[in-house]
XYZ file of C-alpha atoms in Angstrom:
546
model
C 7.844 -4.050 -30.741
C 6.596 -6.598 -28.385
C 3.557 -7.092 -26.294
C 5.126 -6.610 -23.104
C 4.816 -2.604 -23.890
C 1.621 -2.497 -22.789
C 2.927 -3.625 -18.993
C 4.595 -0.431 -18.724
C 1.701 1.131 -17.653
C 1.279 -0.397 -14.204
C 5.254 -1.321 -13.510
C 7.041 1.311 -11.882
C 10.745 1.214 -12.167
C 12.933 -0.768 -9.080
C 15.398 1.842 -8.255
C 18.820 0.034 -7.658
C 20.675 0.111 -4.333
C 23.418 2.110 -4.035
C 26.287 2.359 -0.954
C 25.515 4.733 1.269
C 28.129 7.328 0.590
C 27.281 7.042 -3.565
C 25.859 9.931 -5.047
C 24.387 10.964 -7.990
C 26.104 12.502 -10.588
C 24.969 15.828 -11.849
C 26.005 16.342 -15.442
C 24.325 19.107 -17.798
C 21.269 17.505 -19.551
C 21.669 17.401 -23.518
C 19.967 20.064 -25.488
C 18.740 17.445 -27.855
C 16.694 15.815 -24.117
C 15.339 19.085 -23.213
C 14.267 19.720 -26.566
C 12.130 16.384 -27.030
C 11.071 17.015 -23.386
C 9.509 20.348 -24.358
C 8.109 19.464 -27.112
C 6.383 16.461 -25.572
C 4.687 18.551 -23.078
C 3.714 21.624 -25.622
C 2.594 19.216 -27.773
C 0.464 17.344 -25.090
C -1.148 20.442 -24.460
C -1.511 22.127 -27.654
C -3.173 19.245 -29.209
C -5.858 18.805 -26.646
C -6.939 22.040 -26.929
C -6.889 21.803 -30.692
C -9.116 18.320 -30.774
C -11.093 19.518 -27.438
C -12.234 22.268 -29.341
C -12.562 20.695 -32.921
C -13.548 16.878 -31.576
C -14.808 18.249 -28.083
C -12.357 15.297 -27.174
C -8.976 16.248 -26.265
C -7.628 13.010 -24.644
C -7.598 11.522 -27.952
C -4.984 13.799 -28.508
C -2.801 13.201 -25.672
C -3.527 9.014 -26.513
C -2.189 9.482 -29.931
C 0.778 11.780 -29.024
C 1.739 9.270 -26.676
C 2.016 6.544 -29.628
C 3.827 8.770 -31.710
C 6.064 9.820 -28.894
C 6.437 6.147 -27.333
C 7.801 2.653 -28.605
C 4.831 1.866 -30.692
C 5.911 4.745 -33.436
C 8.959 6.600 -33.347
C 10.237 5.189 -30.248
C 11.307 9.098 -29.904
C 11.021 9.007 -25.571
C 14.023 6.663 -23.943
C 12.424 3.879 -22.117
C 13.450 5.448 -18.806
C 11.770 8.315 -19.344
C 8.408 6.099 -19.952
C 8.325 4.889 -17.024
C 9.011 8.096 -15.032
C 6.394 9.797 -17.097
C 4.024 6.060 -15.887
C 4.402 7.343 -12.076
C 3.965 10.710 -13.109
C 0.946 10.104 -15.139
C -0.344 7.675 -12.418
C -0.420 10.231 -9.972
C -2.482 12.332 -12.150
C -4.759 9.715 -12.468
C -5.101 9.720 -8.805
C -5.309 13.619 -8.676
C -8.275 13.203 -10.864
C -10.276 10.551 -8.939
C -9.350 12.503 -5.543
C -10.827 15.669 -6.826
C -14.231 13.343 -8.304
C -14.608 13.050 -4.439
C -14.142 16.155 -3.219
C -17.139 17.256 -5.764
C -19.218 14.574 -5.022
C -22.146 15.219 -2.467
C -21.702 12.498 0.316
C -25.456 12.375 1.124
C -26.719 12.158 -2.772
C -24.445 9.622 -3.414
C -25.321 7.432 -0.369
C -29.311 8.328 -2.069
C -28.101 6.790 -5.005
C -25.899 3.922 -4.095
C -28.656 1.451 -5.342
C -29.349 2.625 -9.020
C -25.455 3.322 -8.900
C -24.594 -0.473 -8.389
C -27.037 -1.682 -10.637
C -25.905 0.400 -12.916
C -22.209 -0.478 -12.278
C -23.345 -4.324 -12.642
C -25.200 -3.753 -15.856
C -21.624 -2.224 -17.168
C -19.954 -5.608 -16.096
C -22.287 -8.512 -16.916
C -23.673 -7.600 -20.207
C -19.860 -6.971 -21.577
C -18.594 -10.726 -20.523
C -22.021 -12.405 -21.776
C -21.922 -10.339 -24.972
C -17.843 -11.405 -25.004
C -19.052 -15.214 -24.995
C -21.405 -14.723 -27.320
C -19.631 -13.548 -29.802
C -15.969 -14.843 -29.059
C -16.781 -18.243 -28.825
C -19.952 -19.057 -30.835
C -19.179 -16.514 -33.472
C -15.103 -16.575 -33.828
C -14.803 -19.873 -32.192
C -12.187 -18.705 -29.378
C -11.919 -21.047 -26.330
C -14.326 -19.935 -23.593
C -11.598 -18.805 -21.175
C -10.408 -16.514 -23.847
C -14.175 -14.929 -24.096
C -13.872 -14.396 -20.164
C -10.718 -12.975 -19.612
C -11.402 -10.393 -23.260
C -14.812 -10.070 -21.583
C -13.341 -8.910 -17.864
C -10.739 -6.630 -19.849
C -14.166 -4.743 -21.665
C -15.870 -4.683 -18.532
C -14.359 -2.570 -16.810
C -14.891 1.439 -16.972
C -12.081 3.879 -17.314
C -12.300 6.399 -13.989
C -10.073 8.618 -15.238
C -10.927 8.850 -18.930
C -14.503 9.175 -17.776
C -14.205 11.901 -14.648
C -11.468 13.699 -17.315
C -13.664 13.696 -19.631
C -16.817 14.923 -18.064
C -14.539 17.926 -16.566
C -13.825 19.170 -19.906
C -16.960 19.341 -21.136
C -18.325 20.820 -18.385
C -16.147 23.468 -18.119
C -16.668 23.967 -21.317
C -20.526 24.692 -21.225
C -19.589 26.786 -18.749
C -17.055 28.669 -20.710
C -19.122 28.738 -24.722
C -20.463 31.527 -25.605
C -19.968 33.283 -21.989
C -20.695 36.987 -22.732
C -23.665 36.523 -25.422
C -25.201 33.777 -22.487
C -24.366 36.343 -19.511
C -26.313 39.266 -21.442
C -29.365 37.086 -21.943
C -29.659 35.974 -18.825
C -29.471 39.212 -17.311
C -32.276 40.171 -19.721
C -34.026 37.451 -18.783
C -33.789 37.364 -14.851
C -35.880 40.284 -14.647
C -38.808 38.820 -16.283
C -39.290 35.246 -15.040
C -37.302 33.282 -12.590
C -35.228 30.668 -14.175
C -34.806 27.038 -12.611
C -31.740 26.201 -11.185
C -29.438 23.685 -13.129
C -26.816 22.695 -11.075
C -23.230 21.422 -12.409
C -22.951 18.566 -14.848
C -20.319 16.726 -11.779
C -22.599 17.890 -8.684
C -25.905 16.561 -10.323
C -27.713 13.635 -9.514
C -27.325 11.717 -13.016
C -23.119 13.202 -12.653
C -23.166 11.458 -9.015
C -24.423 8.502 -10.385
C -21.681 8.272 -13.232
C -18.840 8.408 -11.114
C -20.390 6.240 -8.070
C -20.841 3.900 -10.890
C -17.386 4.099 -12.766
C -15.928 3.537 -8.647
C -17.488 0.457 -8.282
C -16.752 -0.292 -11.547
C -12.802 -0.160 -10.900
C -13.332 -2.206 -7.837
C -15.076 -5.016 -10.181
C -12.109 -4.658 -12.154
C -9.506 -4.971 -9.660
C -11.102 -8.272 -8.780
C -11.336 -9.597 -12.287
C -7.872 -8.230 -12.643
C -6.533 -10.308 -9.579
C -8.734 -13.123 -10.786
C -7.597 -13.740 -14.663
C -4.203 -14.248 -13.226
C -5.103 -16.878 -11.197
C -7.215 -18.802 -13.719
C -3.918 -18.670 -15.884
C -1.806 -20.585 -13.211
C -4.890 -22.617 -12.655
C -4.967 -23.293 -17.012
C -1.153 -23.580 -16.965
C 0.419 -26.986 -15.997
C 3.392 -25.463 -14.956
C 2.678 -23.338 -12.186
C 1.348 -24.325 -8.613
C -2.725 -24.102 -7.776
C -3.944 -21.194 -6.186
C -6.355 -20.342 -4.166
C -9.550 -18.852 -6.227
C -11.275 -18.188 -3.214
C -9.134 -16.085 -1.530
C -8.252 -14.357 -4.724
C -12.189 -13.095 -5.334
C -12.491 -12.190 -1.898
C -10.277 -10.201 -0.939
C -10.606 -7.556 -2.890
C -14.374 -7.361 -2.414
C -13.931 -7.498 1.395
C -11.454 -5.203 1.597
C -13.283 -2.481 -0.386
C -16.556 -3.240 1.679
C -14.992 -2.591 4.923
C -13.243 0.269 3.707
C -16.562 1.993 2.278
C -18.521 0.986 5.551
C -15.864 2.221 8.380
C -14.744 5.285 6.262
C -18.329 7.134 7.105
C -17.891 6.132 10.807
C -14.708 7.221 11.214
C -15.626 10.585 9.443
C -18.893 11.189 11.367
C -17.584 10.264 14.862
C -14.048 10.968 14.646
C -12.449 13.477 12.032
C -15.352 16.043 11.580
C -15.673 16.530 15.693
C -11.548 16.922 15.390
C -12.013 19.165 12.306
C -14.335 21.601 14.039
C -13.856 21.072 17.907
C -12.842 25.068 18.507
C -12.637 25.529 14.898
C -9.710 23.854 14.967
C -9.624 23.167 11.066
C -10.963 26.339 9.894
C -8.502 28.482 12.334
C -5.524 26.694 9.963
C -7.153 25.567 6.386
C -8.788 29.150 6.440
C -6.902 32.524 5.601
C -7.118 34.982 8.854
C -9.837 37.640 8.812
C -10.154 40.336 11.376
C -12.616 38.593 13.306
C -10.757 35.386 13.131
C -7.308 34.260 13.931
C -5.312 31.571 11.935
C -3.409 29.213 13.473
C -1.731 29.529 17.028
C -0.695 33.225 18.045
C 0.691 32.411 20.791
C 2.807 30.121 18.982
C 3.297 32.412 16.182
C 4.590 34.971 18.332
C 6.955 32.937 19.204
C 8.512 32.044 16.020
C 8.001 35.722 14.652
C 8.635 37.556 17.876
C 6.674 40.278 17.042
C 2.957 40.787 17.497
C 0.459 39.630 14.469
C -1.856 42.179 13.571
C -4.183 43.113 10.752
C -1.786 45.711 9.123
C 1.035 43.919 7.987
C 0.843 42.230 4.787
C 3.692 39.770 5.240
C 2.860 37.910 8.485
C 1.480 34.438 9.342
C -2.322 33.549 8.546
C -1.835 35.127 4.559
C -4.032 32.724 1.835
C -0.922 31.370 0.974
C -0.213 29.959 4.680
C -3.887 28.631 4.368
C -3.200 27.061 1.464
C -0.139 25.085 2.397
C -1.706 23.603 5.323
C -5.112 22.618 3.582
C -2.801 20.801 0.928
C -0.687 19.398 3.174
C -4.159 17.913 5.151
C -5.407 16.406 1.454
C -1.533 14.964 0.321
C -1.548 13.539 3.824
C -5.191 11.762 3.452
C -4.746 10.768 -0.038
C -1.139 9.085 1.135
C -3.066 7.695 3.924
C -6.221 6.366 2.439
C -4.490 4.963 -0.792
C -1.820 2.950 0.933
C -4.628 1.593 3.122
C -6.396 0.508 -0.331
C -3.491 -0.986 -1.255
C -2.103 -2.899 1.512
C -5.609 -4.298 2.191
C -6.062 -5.356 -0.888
C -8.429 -2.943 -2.574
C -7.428 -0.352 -5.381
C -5.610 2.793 -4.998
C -8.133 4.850 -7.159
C -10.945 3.541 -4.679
C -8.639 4.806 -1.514
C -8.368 8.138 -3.399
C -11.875 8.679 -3.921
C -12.795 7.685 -0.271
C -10.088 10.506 0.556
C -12.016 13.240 -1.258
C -15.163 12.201 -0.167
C -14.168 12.247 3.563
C -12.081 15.886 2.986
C -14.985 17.041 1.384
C -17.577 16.121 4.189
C -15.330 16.587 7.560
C -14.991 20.253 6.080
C -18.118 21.155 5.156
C -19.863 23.219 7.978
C -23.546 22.380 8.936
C -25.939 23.986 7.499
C -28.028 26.245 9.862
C -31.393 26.139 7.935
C -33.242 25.016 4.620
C -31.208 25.952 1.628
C -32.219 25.949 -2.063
C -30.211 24.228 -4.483
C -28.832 27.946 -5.420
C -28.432 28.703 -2.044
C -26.310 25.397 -1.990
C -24.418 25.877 -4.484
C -23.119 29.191 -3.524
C -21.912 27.696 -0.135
C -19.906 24.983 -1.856
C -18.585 27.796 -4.402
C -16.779 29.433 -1.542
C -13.236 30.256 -2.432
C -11.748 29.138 0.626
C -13.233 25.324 0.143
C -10.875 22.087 0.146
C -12.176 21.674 -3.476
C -11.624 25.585 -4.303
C -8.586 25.177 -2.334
C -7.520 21.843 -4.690
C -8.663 23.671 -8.122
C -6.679 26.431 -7.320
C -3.709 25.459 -6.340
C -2.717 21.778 -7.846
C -5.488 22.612 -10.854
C -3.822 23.757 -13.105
C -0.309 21.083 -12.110
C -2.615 18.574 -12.662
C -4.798 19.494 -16.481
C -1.551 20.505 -18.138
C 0.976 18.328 -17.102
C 0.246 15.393 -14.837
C -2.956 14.374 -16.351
C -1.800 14.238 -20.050
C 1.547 12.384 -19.046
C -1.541 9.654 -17.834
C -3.149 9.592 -21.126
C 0.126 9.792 -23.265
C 1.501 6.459 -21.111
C -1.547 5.185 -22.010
C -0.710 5.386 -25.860
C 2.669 4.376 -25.414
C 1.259 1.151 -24.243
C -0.962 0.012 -27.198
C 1.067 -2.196 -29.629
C -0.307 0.135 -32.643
C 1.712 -1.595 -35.309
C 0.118 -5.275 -34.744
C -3.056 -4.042 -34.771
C -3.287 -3.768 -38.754
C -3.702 -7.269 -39.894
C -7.214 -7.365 -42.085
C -8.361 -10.453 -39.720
C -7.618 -8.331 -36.510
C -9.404 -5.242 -37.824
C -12.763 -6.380 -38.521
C -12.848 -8.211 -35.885
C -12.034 -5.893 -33.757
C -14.431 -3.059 -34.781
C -17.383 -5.521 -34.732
C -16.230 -6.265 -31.179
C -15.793 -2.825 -30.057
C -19.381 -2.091 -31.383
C -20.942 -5.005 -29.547
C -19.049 -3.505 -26.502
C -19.948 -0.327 -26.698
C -23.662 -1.270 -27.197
C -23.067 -3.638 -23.866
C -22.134 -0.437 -22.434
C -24.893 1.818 -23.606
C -27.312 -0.464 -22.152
C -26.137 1.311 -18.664
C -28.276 3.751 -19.264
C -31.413 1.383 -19.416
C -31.864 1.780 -15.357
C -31.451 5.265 -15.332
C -34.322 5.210 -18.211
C -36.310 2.925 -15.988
C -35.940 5.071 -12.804
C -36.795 7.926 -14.606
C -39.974 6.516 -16.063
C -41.271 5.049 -12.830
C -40.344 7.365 -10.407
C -43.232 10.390 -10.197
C -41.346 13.682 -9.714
C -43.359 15.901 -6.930
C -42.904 18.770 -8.371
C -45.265 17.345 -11.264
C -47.551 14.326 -10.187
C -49.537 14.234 -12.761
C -47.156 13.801 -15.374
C -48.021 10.932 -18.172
C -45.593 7.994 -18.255
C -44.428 8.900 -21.794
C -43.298 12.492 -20.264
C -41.473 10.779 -17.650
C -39.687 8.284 -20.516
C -39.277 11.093 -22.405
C -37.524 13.556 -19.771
C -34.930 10.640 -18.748
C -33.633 9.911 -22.250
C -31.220 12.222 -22.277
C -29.645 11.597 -18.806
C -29.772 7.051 -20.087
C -28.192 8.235 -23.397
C -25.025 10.369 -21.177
C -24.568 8.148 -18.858
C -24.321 5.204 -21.339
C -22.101 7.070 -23.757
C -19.828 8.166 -20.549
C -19.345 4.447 -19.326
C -18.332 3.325 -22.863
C -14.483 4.398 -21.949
C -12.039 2.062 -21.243
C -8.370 2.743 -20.391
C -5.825 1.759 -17.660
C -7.486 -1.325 -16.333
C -8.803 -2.887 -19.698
C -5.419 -2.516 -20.721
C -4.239 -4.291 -17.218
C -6.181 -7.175 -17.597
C -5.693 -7.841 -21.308
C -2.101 -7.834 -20.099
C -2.177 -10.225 -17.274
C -4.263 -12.380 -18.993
C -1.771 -12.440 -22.368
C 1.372 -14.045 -19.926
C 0.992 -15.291 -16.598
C 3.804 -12.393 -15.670
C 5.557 -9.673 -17.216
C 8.803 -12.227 -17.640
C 7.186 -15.458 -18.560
C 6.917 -16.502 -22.253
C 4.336 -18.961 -21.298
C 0.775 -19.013 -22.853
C -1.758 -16.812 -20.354
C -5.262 -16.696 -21.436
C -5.412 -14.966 -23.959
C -3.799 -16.246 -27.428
C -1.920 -13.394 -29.802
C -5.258 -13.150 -32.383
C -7.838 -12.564 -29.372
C -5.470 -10.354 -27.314
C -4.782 -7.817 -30.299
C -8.752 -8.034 -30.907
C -9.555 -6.852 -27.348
C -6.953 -4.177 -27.522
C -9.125 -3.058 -30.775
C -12.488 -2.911 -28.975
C -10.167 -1.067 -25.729
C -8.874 1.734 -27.831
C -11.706 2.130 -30.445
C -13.956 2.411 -27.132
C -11.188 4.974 -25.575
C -11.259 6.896 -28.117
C -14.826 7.552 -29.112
C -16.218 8.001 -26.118
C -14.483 11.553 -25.035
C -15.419 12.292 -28.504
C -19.489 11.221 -28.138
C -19.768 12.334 -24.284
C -18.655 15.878 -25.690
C -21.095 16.079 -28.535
C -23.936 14.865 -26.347
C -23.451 17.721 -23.348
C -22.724 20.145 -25.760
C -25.597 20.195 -27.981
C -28.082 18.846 -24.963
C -26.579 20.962 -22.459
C -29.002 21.731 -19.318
C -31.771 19.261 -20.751
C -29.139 16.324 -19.015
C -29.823 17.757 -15.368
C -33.533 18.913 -15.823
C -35.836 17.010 -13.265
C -34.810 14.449 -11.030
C -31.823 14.480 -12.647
C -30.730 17.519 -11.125
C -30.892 17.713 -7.588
């Protein structure tokens, strides 16, 4: 097995040109294809829920099926079908970032942005200084090879880390469901109980996945950077411009994040609701409220649409087409944008969830409670309901394990085992997780200095002590690595996916930061599921909450 495995992640295949009258031959697939294909997908799926429950980590499942299933063991999936199963798995990935928007609360983020970016730049500066630290003064690798392992560990897996933090929310939610429903209902009648909102919709969840975004756009720049310092180290290959390279990413994301809230405040929210316009199609029809046109729908029905036939226009399945159709359509739209300018698709897709999520949401008439809130954004008939509902369940059994899987199909498993290598590794991976940890040092900062007003009086040592939890999640949740650790470790290996020519990183220190990348992969689902679990509510208590 070679290296160059691992670049099957981000190439998609080049289709090849055919004559315009050529078709495609249909002959019957072999039963010995549909077999492995159905057993890769029960598999995928049975095995995350065995390790979710037993591990509370069930992409380490999906990871290790995927190296079983891929070229790095048994070599059992054609290398065809890898790469389908890379777009496939991609647009999972971008399923799950889309629907981190659409959850996230526009107006606590933007309260956040601050503590979010300094905890995103904690995440990427202490990883590349502890990288030269120990790299170069304590294995005695070149300095460029301590940068370029160092930008691979920086960055933050957004899909391992909003994946994750689903799962074991939901399953909170879903432990012990009868014996919790009984006690509360016990207890409701004696003293009010305070309001915990969502793991995803809290403040200290908000901050996680602002901070894993910016993260990914710090890692698309290192990722178009390391590149360019290998044709800059290489003799062979023309000069480029470093400049250009550093900036245009950044710029491109900035202007993105600063004209998407314009365009959404002045622009798509008055189109959204001038004469309900959105809610008359995204909404089923009720009897005080038509869907769609009825004129028009007369037209194309030619009978009248009343409220007594079941099978007419305005049904929640009409509703539901359209409201997808709106997301696939903004998600296209904001993604290609991301791309073309220069920024990251994953970025685009968030943006796309955060603008459906606000254009759509109507304004509120009065003071609500955090209850009261919560309620309104429970509605049924929500984009994110809407989303949940209807590509949910496309997207948790088969479009977000084919993600992971690719993911283990690109780690060169069998070069990993050299004794060298493996310690190495491991003491690397545990330096980088600690780099990572230390993420949660702001939050435990902010939480100590900041004087909740519920409480004023509170000691400093009740403040530390009420903000440990929420440091010690969001470190453990920022430990992940994935997609674009595995990226940059790549690009920096060869200057190309053809070239045979030395890159950045030599064979030893490349296998030793795909150690600390999978080690870090793997145990972090595995810690982040522990930690909610047995902490539960005590994360979101405070200011952590709301």
């Amino acid at each position: 097995m070679t290296d160059s495995s691992l670049f099957y992640i981000f190439s998609f295949p080049v289709f090849a040109s055919t004559s315009p009258g050529a078709s495609f031959p249909y002959p019957e697939p072999r039963i010995v294809e549909l077999l492995i294909l159905v057993s890769f997908i029960f598999l995928l799926n049975v095995s995350r829920s065995i390790a979710d429950y037993f591990l509370h980590g069930g992409i380490i499942a999906e990871i290790a099926l995927g190296m079983v299933y891929g070229r790095p063991l048994a070599a059992i999936l054609p290398a065809s079908w890898e790469e389908t199963f890379t777009v496939l798995g991609y647009l999972g990935l971008i399923g799950i970032v889309f629907a981190g928007g659409l959850s996230t609360e526009l107006p606590l983020l933007l309260a956040n942005l601050p503590l979010s970016t300094l905890c995103a730049l904690t995440g990427i500066g202490l990883p590349v200084a502890f990288s030269f630290a120990l790299l170069t003064a304590g294995y005695g690798y070149e300095p460029l090879e301590a940068f370029a392992a160092g930008a691979a560990l920086s960055s933050t897996s957004l899909g391992t880390t909003l994946m994750a933090l689903n799962s074991v929310a939901s399953g909170v939610q879903d432990s012990g469901a009868a014996g919790i429903a009984k006690r509360e209902a016990a207890k409701l009648e004696a003293e009010p109980r305070q309001y915990s909102p969502p793991l995803h919709k809290s403040r200290i969840g908000t901050i996680l996945i602002s901070a894993a975004v910016i993260d990914d756009v710090i890692g698309l720049v290192l990722a178009s950077l390391v590149p360019a310092l290998s044709l800059q180290h290489g003799a062979s290959e023309p000069k480029t411009n470093l400049a250009w390279t550093i900036i245009r990413p950044i710029l491109s994301s900035v202007l993105m994040a600063v004209i998407t809230p314009i365009l959404a405040r002045f622009i798509l929210r008055p189109i959204y609701w001038y004469r309900n316009f959105g809610p008359r199609w995204c909404l089923p029809r009720e009897p005080d409220k038509p869907w769609g046109c009825p004129r028009l729908l007369r037209m194309v029905s030619r009978r009248q649409v009343d409220s007594a036939s079941e099978d007419q226009w305005g049904t929640q399945c009409h509703a539901d087409v359209i409201a997808i159709s709106s997301m696939i359509l903004g998600i296209s739209a904001f993604s290609a944008i991301a791309f073309y300018s220069g920024s990251s698709v994953l970025f685009g897709a968030y943006l796309a969830g955060l603008t459906v999520a606000y254009i759509s949401k109507p304004q509120p008439t009065g003071t609500l409670s955090p209850a009261a809130q919560h309620t309104v954004i429970s509605d049924p008939h929500t984009f994110e309901a809407t989303y949940e509902r209807t590509v949910g369940p496309l997207q948790r059994t088969l479009l977000a394990p084919l993600f992971f899987a690719s993911i283990g199909y690109a780690i060169p498993f069998l070069s990993l085992w050299q004794p060298r290598i493996l310690w190495r590794g491991i003491l690397y991976a545990i330096l980088m997780g600690i780099a990572k940890l230390c993420v949660g040092v702001p939050i435990l900062l902010c939480g100590t200095l900041t004087k909740p007003p519920q409480v004023p009086s509170s000691s400093l040592t009740t403040r530390a002590r009420n903000s440990t939890y929420p440091a010690l999640f969001m470190g453990v949740a920022m430990i992940a690595r994935g997609e674009i650790g595995l990226l940059i470790a790549q690009l920096a290996r060869t200057q190309s996916s053809s070239s045979s020519d030395r890159g950045l990183l030599g064979d030893e220190v490349f296998l030793v930061c795909i150690w600390a990348i999978l080690l870090c992969t793997l145990l972090s689902p595995i810690s982040l599921g522990i930690i909610v679990r047995r902490l539960g509510h005590k994360i979101t208590q405070g200011i952590w909450g709301r």
